[in-house]
Amino acid sequence: GGASASGASSSPATAAAAVVGDSRATGEGKGAVLRGPLHILRGHTSPVSCVAVDVGLDLVASSSLSGGTCLHTIMEGRLHRFLPELCGSIVALSSEGYVIAWDPKALVLRCCSINGPVLGVSSAGSQDGVITSMTVSHDGSVLVTALTGAWAELCGAVCLRKLPSLEVLHHFALPEGVGANALTLTPDNTNLLVASTTGHLVVITDPACSMRLLDQMLKVGWAEGGFT
């Protein structure tokens, strides 16, 4: 099972937490089912613009463009901390205990500890474009952001940043005329899938990692087939 969160339609300044389970475990049917909401999460004074969930941390992060970020516990629905300086339209949680938000008004990316202190700030110039999506590596150490340039028809990029400092580790420029709308990482952190503004799916991969993985899979297959 897992957890999900969303902005509550009945009140734009609240969020709701629910449990995602597998109905096959109860014999009720096939596939995932949504059970809840468990809690209505309160604490915002302005509309919630985005949410993020980390089951391992037992936390839901909900952000607004002008009212900061609230951290609630999933299971109890308790307000863990309010971060007034962390406003944003996109928010992400790291398993290492960081919460990151992109503020499109100020063009600023901020990283805070889930216990409060600001640990990293990165400002973008108007020519650098805007962050349209972000995700965190499964080990919690790297933030991956999708960018669409100020000249959206001209360029887009994917940027890897170290957490919590937000130091740029690598920058992948997309082909001319291609912006980035959304992205996700595979569980082994070897392949990055980017949804482009042109309707294509761009795959960014480390060939060395992919070849090692393929070699491991082939060896496992040979062993299972009795060829070793």
mmCIF file of C-alpha atoms in Angstrom:
data_model
loop_
_atom_site.group_PDB
_atom_site.id
_atom_site.type_symbol
_atom_site.label_atom_id
_atom_site.label_comp_id
_atom_site.label_asym_id
_atom_site.label_seq_id
_atom_site.Cartn_x
_atom_site.Cartn_y
_atom_site.Cartn_z
ATOM 1 C CA GLY A 1 0.000 0.000 0.000
ATOM 2 C CA GLY A 2 0.917 3.659 -0.163
ATOM 3 C CA ALA A 3 -0.451 7.121 0.408
ATOM 4 C CA SER A 4 -1.676 9.968 -1.726
ATOM 5 C CA ALA A 5 -2.533 13.596 -1.094
ATOM 6 C CA SER A 6 -4.443 16.263 -2.970
ATOM 7 C CA GLY A 7 -5.772 19.747 -2.588
ATOM 8 C CA ALA A 8 -9.297 19.530 -1.197
ATOM 9 C CA SER A 9 -11.969 20.854 -3.549
ATOM 10 C CA SER A 10 -14.275 21.879 -0.708
ATOM 11 C CA SER A 11 -11.720 24.338 0.642
ATOM 12 C CA PRO A 12 -8.751 25.559 -1.431
ATOM 13 C CA ALA A 13 -6.666 26.131 1.727
ATOM 14 C CA THR A 14 -6.761 22.479 2.841
ATOM 15 C CA ALA A 15 -5.327 19.180 1.625
ATOM 16 C CA ALA A 16 -6.572 15.611 2.017
ATOM 17 C CA ALA A 17 -4.592 12.435 2.715
ATOM 18 C CA ALA A 18 -5.782 8.982 1.668
ATOM 19 C CA VAL A 19 -4.448 5.418 1.569
ATOM 20 C CA VAL A 20 -3.799 3.629 -1.719
ATOM 21 C CA GLY A 21 -4.186 -0.135 -1.347
ATOM 22 C CA ASP A 22 -4.357 -3.235 -3.519
ATOM 23 C CA SER A 23 -7.854 -4.696 -3.701
ATOM 24 C CA ARG A 24 -6.380 -8.049 -4.691
ATOM 25 C CA ALA A 25 -5.099 -8.439 -1.134
ATOM 26 C CA THR A 26 -8.671 -8.362 0.192
ATOM 27 C CA GLY A 27 -10.256 -10.327 -2.629
ATOM 28 C CA GLU A 28 -12.377 -7.354 -3.669
ATOM 29 C CA GLY A 29 -11.102 -7.142 -7.209
ATOM 30 C CA LYS A 30 -8.058 -6.186 -9.195
ATOM 31 C CA GLY A 31 -5.760 -3.184 -9.079
ATOM 32 C CA ALA A 32 -5.282 -0.218 -6.795
ATOM 33 C CA VAL A 33 -8.064 1.307 -4.747
ATOM 34 C CA LEU A 34 -8.233 4.614 -2.909
ATOM 35 C CA ARG A 35 -9.392 4.450 0.703
ATOM 36 C CA GLY A 36 -10.100 7.641 2.521
ATOM 37 C CA PRO A 37 -9.621 10.428 3.018
ATOM 38 C CA LEU A 38 -7.810 9.628 6.236
ATOM 39 C CA HIS A 39 -7.479 13.259 7.261
ATOM 40 C CA ILE A 40 -8.274 16.767 6.150
ATOM 41 C CA LEU A 41 -4.976 18.621 6.567
ATOM 42 C CA ARG A 42 -5.344 22.201 7.714
ATOM 43 C CA GLY A 43 -2.896 25.012 8.341
ATOM 44 C CA HIS A 44 -2.857 27.085 5.143
ATOM 45 C CA THR A 45 -4.382 30.533 4.860
ATOM 46 C CA SER A 46 -4.165 30.632 1.052
ATOM 47 C CA PRO A 47 -4.983 28.059 -1.679
ATOM 48 C CA VAL A 48 -2.838 24.926 -1.842
ATOM 49 C CA SER A 49 -1.036 24.765 -5.197
ATOM 50 C CA CYS A 50 0.863 21.460 -4.910
ATOM 51 C CA VAL A 51 1.501 18.462 -2.662
ATOM 52 C CA ALA A 52 4.139 15.752 -2.231
ATOM 53 C CA VAL A 53 4.162 12.543 -0.177
ATOM 54 C CA ASP A 54 6.933 10.443 1.356
ATOM 55 C CA VAL A 55 5.632 7.337 3.122
ATOM 56 C CA GLY A 56 9.065 6.559 4.566
ATOM 57 C CA LEU A 57 9.137 9.928 6.331
ATOM 58 C CA ASP A 58 5.397 9.691 7.159
ATOM 59 C CA LEU A 59 5.005 13.215 5.772
ATOM 60 C CA VAL A 60 2.804 15.157 3.375
ATOM 61 C CA ALA A 61 4.133 18.498 2.124
ATOM 62 C CA SER A 62 1.574 21.003 0.835
ATOM 63 C CA SER A 63 2.613 24.367 -0.590
ATOM 64 C CA SER A 64 0.927 27.553 -1.716
ATOM 65 C CA LEU A 65 2.199 30.396 -3.850
ATOM 66 C CA SER A 66 2.036 32.942 -1.050
ATOM 67 C CA GLY A 67 1.356 31.047 2.164
ATOM 68 C CA GLY A 68 4.377 28.818 2.752
ATOM 69 C CA THR A 69 4.559 25.036 3.127
ATOM 70 C CA CYS A 70 2.891 22.804 5.710
ATOM 71 C CA LEU A 71 4.290 19.428 6.713
ATOM 72 C CA HIS A 72 1.739 16.986 8.137
ATOM 73 C CA THR A 73 2.156 13.416 9.319
ATOM 74 C CA ILE A 74 0.311 10.934 7.096
ATOM 75 C CA MET A 75 -0.977 8.507 9.691
ATOM 76 C CA GLU A 76 -2.063 11.010 12.346
ATOM 77 C CA GLY A 77 -2.749 14.075 10.209
ATOM 78 C CA ARG A 78 -0.794 16.170 12.694
ATOM 79 C CA LEU A 79 0.924 19.418 11.656
ATOM 80 C CA HIS A 80 4.645 18.683 11.966
ATOM 81 C CA ARG A 81 5.984 22.074 10.900
ATOM 82 C CA PHE A 82 5.064 25.213 8.990
ATOM 83 C CA LEU A 83 7.745 26.677 6.689
ATOM 84 C CA PRO A 84 6.685 30.261 5.823
ATOM 85 C CA GLU A 85 9.668 30.937 3.536
ATOM 86 C CA LEU A 86 8.973 27.916 1.322
ATOM 87 C CA CYS A 87 6.321 29.077 -1.152
ATOM 88 C CA GLY A 88 5.863 27.383 -4.485
ATOM 89 C CA SER A 89 3.927 25.900 -7.365
ATOM 90 C CA ILE A 90 5.917 22.629 -7.262
ATOM 91 C CA VAL A 91 7.099 20.824 -4.128
ATOM 92 C CA ALA A 92 9.144 17.652 -3.581
ATOM 93 C CA LEU A 93 10.260 15.599 -0.588
ATOM 94 C CA SER A 94 13.585 13.797 -0.215
ATOM 95 C CA SER A 95 13.976 10.615 1.816
ATOM 96 C CA GLU A 96 16.997 12.313 3.393
ATOM 97 C CA GLY A 97 14.679 14.760 5.170
ATOM 98 C CA TYR A 98 14.604 17.714 2.773
ATOM 99 C CA VAL A 99 11.664 19.576 1.282
ATOM 100 C CA ILE A 100 12.176 21.567 -1.921
ATOM 101 C CA ALA A 101 9.869 24.132 -3.523
ATOM 102 C CA TRP A 102 9.969 26.195 -6.717
ATOM 103 C CA ASP A 103 8.672 29.761 -6.379
ATOM 104 C CA PRO A 104 7.642 30.922 -9.880
ATOM 105 C CA LYS A 105 6.982 34.482 -8.742
ATOM 106 C CA ALA A 106 10.482 35.079 -7.411
ATOM 107 C CA LEU A 107 12.118 32.514 -9.769
ATOM 108 C CA VAL A 108 13.766 30.910 -6.748
ATOM 109 C CA LEU A 109 14.332 27.269 -5.802
ATOM 110 C CA ARG A 110 14.651 26.645 -2.054
ATOM 111 C CA CYS A 111 15.563 23.589 -0.018
ATOM 112 C CA CYS A 112 14.754 23.287 3.681
ATOM 113 C CA SER A 113 15.205 20.639 6.309
ATOM 114 C CA ILE A 114 11.909 19.093 7.399
ATOM 115 C CA ASN A 115 12.844 20.528 10.805
ATOM 116 C CA GLY A 116 12.887 24.103 9.492
ATOM 117 C CA PRO A 117 16.236 25.645 8.485
ATOM 118 C CA VAL A 118 16.818 26.773 4.883
ATOM 119 C CA LEU A 119 19.763 24.757 3.561
ATOM 120 C CA GLY A 120 19.986 25.844 -0.062
ATOM 121 C CA VAL A 121 18.767 28.639 -2.352
ATOM 122 C CA SER A 122 19.153 28.930 -6.121
ATOM 123 C CA SER A 123 17.927 31.959 -8.065
ATOM 124 C CA ALA A 124 17.158 31.840 -11.777
ATOM 125 C CA GLY A 125 17.373 34.765 -14.139
ATOM 126 C CA SER A 126 14.428 35.501 -16.404
ATOM 127 C CA GLN A 127 16.481 34.202 -19.326
ATOM 128 C CA ASP A 128 16.924 30.818 -17.637
ATOM 129 C CA GLY A 129 13.276 29.868 -17.945
ATOM 130 C CA VAL A 130 11.031 28.174 -15.406
ATOM 131 C CA ILE A 131 10.941 24.822 -13.643
ATOM 132 C CA THR A 132 7.975 22.789 -14.873
ATOM 133 C CA SER A 133 8.546 19.554 -12.946
ATOM 134 C CA MET A 134 10.926 18.035 -10.443
ATOM 135 C CA THR A 135 11.638 14.735 -8.765
ATOM 136 C CA VAL A 136 14.160 13.387 -6.260
ATOM 137 C CA SER A 137 16.450 10.403 -6.790
ATOM 138 C CA HIS A 138 15.485 7.313 -4.835
ATOM 139 C CA ASP A 139 18.451 7.679 -2.495
ATOM 140 C CA GLY A 140 17.291 11.228 -1.687
ATOM 141 C CA SER A 141 20.585 12.904 -2.622
ATOM 142 C CA VAL A 142 19.851 14.465 -6.031
ATOM 143 C CA LEU A 143 17.092 16.777 -7.244
ATOM 144 C CA VAL A 144 16.172 16.521 -10.926
ATOM 145 C CA THR A 145 14.340 19.473 -12.500
ATOM 146 C CA ALA A 146 12.733 19.965 -15.913
ATOM 147 C CA LEU A 147 13.109 23.423 -17.438
ATOM 148 C CA THR A 148 11.341 25.219 -20.229
ATOM 149 C CA GLY A 149 13.252 28.275 -21.376
ATOM 150 C CA ALA A 150 12.053 31.844 -21.339
ATOM 151 C CA TRP A 151 12.208 31.397 -25.097
ATOM 152 C CA ALA A 152 10.013 28.276 -24.813
ATOM 153 C CA GLU A 153 10.176 27.559 -28.533
ATOM 154 C CA LEU A 154 13.958 27.613 -28.491
ATOM 155 C CA CYS A 155 15.170 25.464 -25.629
ATOM 156 C CA GLY A 156 14.502 23.256 -22.657
ATOM 157 C CA ALA A 157 16.767 21.398 -20.258
ATOM 158 C CA VAL A 158 17.074 18.902 -17.452
ATOM 159 C CA CYS A 159 19.191 19.833 -14.461
ATOM 160 C CA LEU A 160 20.627 17.610 -11.720
ATOM 161 C CA ARG A 161 21.275 19.320 -8.379
ATOM 162 C CA LYS A 162 22.956 18.115 -5.229
ATOM 163 C CA LEU A 163 20.847 18.131 -2.068
ATOM 164 C CA PRO A 164 20.618 20.066 0.124
ATOM 165 C CA SER A 165 22.918 22.734 -1.335
ATOM 166 C CA LEU A 166 21.162 22.795 -4.767
ATOM 167 C CA GLU A 167 24.587 22.906 -6.424
ATOM 168 C CA VAL A 168 24.309 22.045 -10.133
ATOM 169 C CA LEU A 169 25.870 18.654 -10.859
ATOM 170 C CA HIS A 170 24.924 18.293 -14.508
ATOM 171 C CA HIS A 171 22.895 20.074 -17.168
ATOM 172 C CA PHE A 172 21.297 18.259 -20.120
ATOM 173 C CA ALA A 173 20.221 20.586 -22.929
ATOM 174 C CA LEU A 174 17.277 19.330 -24.972
ATOM 175 C CA PRO A 175 17.175 19.738 -28.766
ATOM 176 C CA GLU A 176 16.282 23.147 -30.154
ATOM 177 C CA GLY A 177 12.581 23.795 -30.019
ATOM 178 C CA VAL A 178 11.957 21.162 -27.335
ATOM 179 C CA GLY A 179 10.830 22.154 -23.847
ATOM 180 C CA ALA A 180 10.303 19.844 -20.865
ATOM 181 C CA ASN A 181 6.854 19.420 -19.303
ATOM 182 C CA ALA A 182 7.368 16.558 -16.848
ATOM 183 C CA LEU A 183 9.911 13.937 -15.845
ATOM 184 C CA THR A 184 10.436 10.808 -13.794
ATOM 185 C CA LEU A 185 13.335 8.555 -12.785
ATOM 186 C CA THR A 186 13.409 4.775 -12.971
ATOM 187 C CA PRO A 187 13.796 3.085 -9.558
ATOM 188 C CA ASP A 188 17.471 2.258 -10.202
ATOM 189 C CA ASN A 189 18.264 5.904 -11.086
ATOM 190 C CA THR A 190 19.776 4.869 -14.441
ATOM 191 C CA ASN A 191 17.135 6.237 -16.825
ATOM 192 C CA LEU A 192 15.402 9.605 -16.872
ATOM 193 C CA LEU A 193 12.177 9.972 -18.850
ATOM 194 C CA VAL A 194 11.204 13.478 -19.973
ATOM 195 C CA ALA A 195 7.841 14.454 -21.481
ATOM 196 C CA SER A 196 8.524 17.194 -24.016
ATOM 197 C CA THR A 197 6.435 20.142 -25.164
ATOM 198 C CA THR A 198 6.444 18.624 -28.646
ATOM 199 C CA GLY A 199 4.632 15.489 -27.480
ATOM 200 C CA HIS A 200 7.673 13.228 -27.517
ATOM 201 C CA LEU A 201 9.187 11.153 -24.728
ATOM 202 C CA VAL A 202 12.911 11.811 -24.310
ATOM 203 C CA VAL A 203 14.992 9.154 -22.532
ATOM 204 C CA ILE A 204 18.260 10.256 -20.944
ATOM 205 C CA THR A 205 20.400 7.344 -19.837
ATOM 206 C CA ASP A 206 23.895 6.473 -18.686
ATOM 207 C CA PRO A 207 25.090 3.877 -21.228
ATOM 208 C CA ALA A 208 27.618 2.427 -18.801
ATOM 209 C CA CYS A 209 24.929 1.838 -16.155
ATOM 210 C CA SER A 210 22.520 0.405 -18.702
ATOM 211 C CA MET A 211 25.120 -2.000 -20.058
ATOM 212 C CA ARG A 212 26.019 -3.174 -16.543
ATOM 213 C CA LEU A 213 22.328 -3.739 -15.803
ATOM 214 C CA LEU A 214 21.847 -5.651 -19.055
ATOM 215 C CA ASP A 215 24.885 -7.784 -18.286
ATOM 216 C CA GLN A 216 23.494 -8.599 -14.822
ATOM 217 C CA MET A 217 20.108 -9.525 -16.280
ATOM 218 C CA LEU A 218 21.690 -11.783 -18.887
ATOM 219 C CA LYS A 219 23.797 -13.507 -16.247
ATOM 220 C CA VAL A 220 20.728 -14.083 -14.069
ATOM 221 C CA GLY A 221 18.852 -15.458 -17.090
ATOM 222 C CA TRP A 222 21.686 -17.807 -17.998
ATOM 223 C CA ALA A 223 21.939 -19.015 -14.419
ATOM 224 C CA GLU A 224 18.193 -19.704 -14.203
ATOM 225 C CA GLY A 225 18.288 -21.477 -17.543
ATOM 226 C CA GLY A 226 21.074 -23.789 -16.344
ATOM 227 C CA PHE A 227 23.659 -22.482 -18.823
ATOM 228 C CA THR A 228 26.324 -21.701 -16.219
#
